[in-house]
Structure formats: structure tokens, C-alpha cells
């Protein structure tokens, strides 16, 4: 539930308790078969991602002289990857469903964040040094969804 920041927890819980039946009526019921298929797809993608993404990340890190702390795999619904200030690079298992050139673009994008924790001109220049077609790759990536 989204509420303004000044809303107390008490009022939010009260609203939920008073409207529980109506909220449940509005929520779509999940088809168990579809959920099982999605769970299986996530399991398969996670296996493929474990076998591929950490090694590809390590390859590019060594090739271009980056030093990251660790690689984490996720299945976030909205992000292809991220880089934290503690130098952890997270990559979405959904990358296994996109062409290799787009996977590589995401990996290079996140590695560049190790030196630039923003999307500044310097950041994009660094991405461009390693991926000459990064603008095209970024555009193509938008036609895919990171969610599984």
C-alpha cells in the first residue's frame, strides 16, 4: 500500500483492517499452473545464470581492470543490474533471455559504476570505451522486460 510519508503506521493498518474484504475482492487470483510454470522458469534461468553471468562478469572485470567485491544474482522485476557502494554487482537472471550483446552491455554498464556511481558524462564515456554501440544496446534492451 502506498501512503504519504506523513501517514502514521496506525492509520495505514486501520485502513487495511477496515477494507480487507474489499481489497481481497480486487486482487486477481493467481492460476496455480501459471505460478508453477513461472517458478520453474525462474529455477531454470537461475541455473543458467549461475553458470554464465559470474564468469562473464569476471572476464570483463579482468579484461578492463575492474575490481568488484562480489556478484549477486537476482530476479528483480524492474532492473537488469545494479552496483552498490560496497562494490557488489547484482545481475538479473532475466539477462539469460536477452541476446549476448545486451547481456555484455549490462555487465559493462555495472562495471563502469564501480568508478562512477552516477550516470554522468564521465560514466557514459567509460561505458563507451568498452562498448562502442552502447546507445543501440541500451535502446534494444528497452524492448525486453527484466521480470520473469
PDB file of C-alpha atoms in Angstrom:
ATOM      1  CA  UNK A   1       0.000   0.000   0.000  1.00  0.00           C
ATOM      2  CA  UNK A   2       1.360   3.428  -0.897  1.00  0.00           C
ATOM      3  CA  UNK A   3       0.664   6.244   1.526  1.00  0.00           C
ATOM      4  CA  UNK A   4       2.095   9.737   2.044  1.00  0.00           C
ATOM      5  CA  UNK A   5       5.195   9.788   4.233  1.00  0.00           C
ATOM      6  CA  UNK A   6       3.365  11.669   6.986  1.00  0.00           C
ATOM      7  CA  UNK A   7       0.729   8.902   7.350  1.00  0.00           C
ATOM      8  CA  UNK A   8       1.088   7.063  10.625  1.00  0.00           C
ATOM      9  CA  UNK A   9       1.506   3.291  10.691  1.00  0.00           C
ATOM     10  CA  UNK A  10      -1.600   3.158  12.909  1.00  0.00           C
ATOM     11  CA  UNK A  11      -3.793   4.805  10.242  1.00  0.00           C
ATOM     12  CA  UNK A  12      -2.384   2.628   7.446  1.00  0.00           C
ATOM     13  CA  UNK A  13      -3.055  -0.577   9.403  1.00  0.00           C
ATOM     14  CA  UNK A  14      -6.527   0.640  10.367  1.00  0.00           C
ATOM     15  CA  UNK A  15      -7.373   1.300   6.708  1.00  0.00           C
ATOM     16  CA  UNK A  16      -6.155  -2.173   5.718  1.00  0.00           C
ATOM     17  CA  UNK A  17      -8.105  -3.866   8.508  1.00  0.00           C
ATOM     18  CA  UNK A  18     -11.331  -1.987   7.702  1.00  0.00           C
ATOM     19  CA  UNK A  19     -11.037  -2.676   3.960  1.00  0.00           C
ATOM     20  CA  UNK A  20      -9.537  -6.167   3.964  1.00  0.00           C
ATOM     21  CA  UNK A  21     -12.550  -7.854   2.276  1.00  0.00           C
ATOM     22  CA  UNK A  22     -12.772  -5.241  -0.488  1.00  0.00           C
ATOM     23  CA  UNK A  23      -9.011  -5.425  -1.130  1.00  0.00           C
ATOM     24  CA  UNK A  24      -9.131  -9.226  -1.416  1.00  0.00           C
ATOM     25  CA  UNK A  25     -12.006  -8.981  -3.928  1.00  0.00           C
ATOM     26  CA  UNK A  26      -9.982  -6.622  -6.113  1.00  0.00           C
ATOM     27  CA  UNK A  27      -6.796  -8.684  -6.092  1.00  0.00           C
ATOM     28  CA  UNK A  28      -6.551 -11.084  -9.023  1.00  0.00           C
ATOM     29  CA  UNK A  29      -6.374 -14.766  -8.137  1.00  0.00           C
ATOM     30  CA  UNK A  30      -3.232 -16.458  -9.396  1.00  0.00           C
ATOM     31  CA  UNK A  31      -3.612 -19.520 -11.541  1.00  0.00           C
ATOM     32  CA  UNK A  32      -1.603 -22.280  -9.777  1.00  0.00           C
ATOM     33  CA  UNK A  33      -0.468 -23.759 -13.117  1.00  0.00           C
ATOM     34  CA  UNK A  34       0.843 -20.387 -14.295  1.00  0.00           C
ATOM     35  CA  UNK A  35       2.608 -19.855 -10.969  1.00  0.00           C
ATOM     36  CA  UNK A  36       4.253 -23.288 -11.163  1.00  0.00           C
ATOM     37  CA  UNK A  37       5.398 -22.562 -14.720  1.00  0.00           C
ATOM     38  CA  UNK A  38       6.835 -19.204 -13.629  1.00  0.00           C
ATOM     39  CA  UNK A  39       8.590 -20.813 -10.653  1.00  0.00           C
ATOM     40  CA  UNK A  40      10.078 -23.470 -12.933  1.00  0.00           C
ATOM     41  CA  UNK A  41      11.218 -20.809 -15.412  1.00  0.00           C
ATOM     42  CA  UNK A  42      12.926 -18.887 -12.592  1.00  0.00           C
ATOM     43  CA  UNK A  43      14.658 -22.070 -11.441  1.00  0.00           C
ATOM     44  CA  UNK A  44      15.951 -22.806 -14.962  1.00  0.00           C
ATOM     45  CA  UNK A  45      17.075 -19.209 -15.502  1.00  0.00           C
ATOM     46  CA  UNK A  46      18.835 -19.141 -12.123  1.00  0.00           C
ATOM     47  CA  UNK A  47      20.753 -22.307 -13.025  1.00  0.00           C
ATOM     48  CA  UNK A  48      21.801 -20.853 -16.398  1.00  0.00           C
ATOM     49  CA  UNK A  49      22.662 -17.504 -14.811  1.00  0.00           C
ATOM     50  CA  UNK A  50      24.848 -19.139 -12.128  1.00  0.00           C
ATOM     51  CA  UNK A  51      26.739 -20.990 -14.842  1.00  0.00           C
ATOM     52  CA  UNK A  52      27.265 -17.923 -17.022  1.00  0.00           C
ATOM     53  CA  UNK A  53      26.908 -14.438 -15.507  1.00  0.00           C
ATOM     54  CA  UNK A  54      29.562 -14.542 -12.728  1.00  0.00           C
ATOM     55  CA  UNK A  55      32.149 -15.838 -15.194  1.00  0.00           C
ATOM     56  CA  UNK A  56      31.256 -13.255 -17.833  1.00  0.00           C
ATOM     57  CA  UNK A  57      31.448 -10.503 -15.192  1.00  0.00           C
ATOM     58  CA  UNK A  58      34.849 -11.772 -14.067  1.00  0.00           C
ATOM     59  CA  UNK A  59      36.046 -11.916 -17.686  1.00  0.00           C
ATOM     60  CA  UNK A  60      35.195  -8.273 -18.375  1.00  0.00           C
ATOM     61  CA  UNK A  61      36.472  -7.142 -14.975  1.00  0.00           C
ATOM     62  CA  UNK A  62      39.871  -8.698 -15.667  1.00  0.00           C
ATOM     63  CA  UNK A  63      39.907  -7.533 -19.293  1.00  0.00           C
ATOM     64  CA  UNK A  64      39.289  -3.882 -18.362  1.00  0.00           C
ATOM     65  CA  UNK A  65      40.925  -3.774 -14.928  1.00  0.00           C
ATOM     66  CA  UNK A  66      37.887  -3.501 -12.661  1.00  0.00           C
ATOM     67  CA  UNK A  67      37.841  -4.737  -9.088  1.00  0.00           C
ATOM     68  CA  UNK A  68      34.453  -5.662  -7.608  1.00  0.00           C
ATOM     69  CA  UNK A  69      33.747  -7.286  -4.259  1.00  0.00           C
ATOM     70  CA  UNK A  70      31.119  -9.865  -5.208  1.00  0.00           C
ATOM     71  CA  UNK A  71      28.486 -10.838  -7.747  1.00  0.00           C
ATOM     72  CA  UNK A  72      24.885 -11.363  -6.731  1.00  0.00           C
ATOM     73  CA  UNK A  73      22.108 -12.815  -8.889  1.00  0.00           C
ATOM     74  CA  UNK A  74      18.540 -11.573  -8.551  1.00  0.00           C
ATOM     75  CA  UNK A  75      15.195 -11.736 -10.278  1.00  0.00           C
ATOM     76  CA  UNK A  76      14.120  -8.149  -9.714  1.00  0.00           C
ATOM     77  CA  UNK A  77      11.127  -7.068 -11.736  1.00  0.00           C
ATOM     78  CA  UNK A  78      12.422  -3.693 -12.852  1.00  0.00           C
ATOM     79  CA  UNK A  79      16.236  -3.713 -13.008  1.00  0.00           C
ATOM     80  CA  UNK A  80      18.708  -5.541 -15.201  1.00  0.00           C
ATOM     81  CA  UNK A  81      21.526  -4.896 -12.789  1.00  0.00           C
ATOM     82  CA  UNK A  82      22.924  -2.661 -10.091  1.00  0.00           C
ATOM     83  CA  UNK A  83      26.181  -1.773  -8.411  1.00  0.00           C
ATOM     84  CA  UNK A  84      26.269  -0.939  -4.716  1.00  0.00           C
ATOM     85  CA  UNK A  85      28.692   1.342  -2.923  1.00  0.00           C
ATOM     86  CA  UNK A  86      30.234  -1.740  -1.291  1.00  0.00           C
ATOM     87  CA  UNK A  87      31.204  -2.871  -4.827  1.00  0.00           C
ATOM     88  CA  UNK A  88      28.636  -5.663  -5.116  1.00  0.00           C
ATOM     89  CA  UNK A  89      27.328  -6.104  -8.628  1.00  0.00           C
ATOM     90  CA  UNK A  90      23.844  -7.565  -8.911  1.00  0.00           C
ATOM     91  CA  UNK A  91      22.718  -9.070 -12.199  1.00  0.00           C
ATOM     92  CA  UNK A  92      19.183 -10.111 -13.078  1.00  0.00           C
ATOM     93  CA  UNK A  93      18.682 -13.738 -14.110  1.00  0.00           C
ATOM     94  CA  UNK A  94      16.379 -12.401 -16.845  1.00  0.00           C
ATOM     95  CA  UNK A  95      19.560 -11.439 -18.705  1.00  0.00           C
ATOM     96  CA  UNK A  96      19.692 -15.071 -19.802  1.00  0.00           C
ATOM     97  CA  UNK A  97      16.670 -14.320 -22.027  1.00  0.00           C
ATOM     98  CA  UNK A  98      18.280 -11.486 -23.987  1.00  0.00           C
ATOM     99  CA  UNK A  99      20.938 -11.601 -26.729  1.00  0.00           C
ATOM    100  CA  UNK A 100      24.532 -11.909 -25.541  1.00  0.00           C
ATOM    101  CA  UNK A 101      25.477  -8.414 -26.747  1.00  0.00           C
ATOM    102  CA  UNK A 102      22.815  -6.936 -24.440  1.00  0.00           C
ATOM    103  CA  UNK A 103      23.992  -9.064 -21.502  1.00  0.00           C
ATOM    104  CA  UNK A 104      27.502  -7.793 -22.093  1.00  0.00           C
ATOM    105  CA  UNK A 105      26.240  -4.204 -22.244  1.00  0.00           C
ATOM    106  CA  UNK A 106      24.557  -4.560 -18.831  1.00  0.00           C
ATOM    107  CA  UNK A 107      27.689  -6.098 -17.322  1.00  0.00           C
ATOM    108  CA  UNK A 108      29.890  -3.319 -18.730  1.00  0.00           C
ATOM    109  CA  UNK A 109      27.375  -0.711 -17.544  1.00  0.00           C
ATOM    110  CA  UNK A 110      27.516  -2.056 -13.983  1.00  0.00           C
ATOM    111  CA  UNK A 111      31.310  -2.333 -14.027  1.00  0.00           C
ATOM    112  CA  UNK A 112      31.534   1.332 -15.049  1.00  0.00           C
ATOM    113  CA  UNK A 113      29.509   2.171 -11.934  1.00  0.00           C
ATOM    114  CA  UNK A 114      32.461   0.974  -9.857  1.00  0.00           C
ATOM    115  CA  UNK A 115      34.242   4.181 -10.926  1.00  0.00           C
ATOM    116  CA  UNK A 116      31.182   6.434 -11.364  1.00  0.00           C
ATOM    117  CA  UNK A 117      28.187   5.843  -9.090  1.00  0.00           C
ATOM    118  CA  UNK A 118      26.002   8.014 -11.316  1.00  0.00           C
ATOM    119  CA  UNK A 119      25.065   8.438 -14.967  1.00  0.00           C
ATOM    120  CA  UNK A 120      27.344  11.404 -15.576  1.00  0.00           C
ATOM    121  CA  UNK A 121      29.108  12.267 -18.813  1.00  0.00           C
ATOM    122  CA  UNK A 122      32.254  10.576 -17.463  1.00  0.00           C
ATOM    123  CA  UNK A 123      30.273   7.408 -16.704  1.00  0.00           C
ATOM    124  CA  UNK A 124      28.881   7.201 -20.257  1.00  0.00           C
ATOM    125  CA  UNK A 125      32.322   7.926 -21.709  1.00  0.00           C
ATOM    126  CA  UNK A 126      33.675   4.956 -19.760  1.00  0.00           C
ATOM    127  CA  UNK A 127      30.855   2.696 -20.935  1.00  0.00           C
ATOM    128  CA  UNK A 128      31.524   3.871 -24.490  1.00  0.00           C
ATOM    129  CA  UNK A 129      35.204   2.960 -24.261  1.00  0.00           C
ATOM    130  CA  UNK A 130      34.242  -0.677 -23.686  1.00  0.00           C
ATOM    131  CA  UNK A 131      31.050  -0.844 -25.794  1.00  0.00           C
ATOM    132  CA  UNK A 132      31.085   1.373 -28.871  1.00  0.00           C
ATOM    133  CA  UNK A 133      27.425   0.513 -29.571  1.00  0.00           C
ATOM    134  CA  UNK A 134      26.141   1.116 -26.036  1.00  0.00           C
ATOM    135  CA  UNK A 135      23.436   3.559 -27.180  1.00  0.00           C
ATOM    136  CA  UNK A 136      21.999   0.984 -29.568  1.00  0.00           C
ATOM    137  CA  UNK A 137      22.270  -1.751 -26.931  1.00  0.00           C
ATOM    138  CA  UNK A 138      20.512   0.411 -24.352  1.00  0.00           C
ATOM    139  CA  UNK A 139      17.710   1.098 -26.835  1.00  0.00           C
ATOM    140  CA  UNK A 140      17.337  -2.600 -27.754  1.00  0.00           C
ATOM    141  CA  UNK A 141      17.299  -3.604 -24.082  1.00  0.00           C
ATOM    142  CA  UNK A 142      14.177  -1.477 -23.539  1.00  0.00           C
ATOM    143  CA  UNK A 143      12.196  -3.893 -25.736  1.00  0.00           C
ATOM    144  CA  UNK A 144      12.748  -6.645 -23.124  1.00  0.00           C
ATOM    145  CA  UNK A 145      11.429  -6.886 -19.595  1.00  0.00           C
ATOM    146  CA  UNK A 146      13.703  -7.830 -16.664  1.00  0.00           C
ATOM    147  CA  UNK A 147      10.838  -9.520 -14.832  1.00  0.00           C
ATOM    148  CA  UNK A 148      10.467 -13.279 -15.010  1.00  0.00           C
TER     149      UNK A 148
END
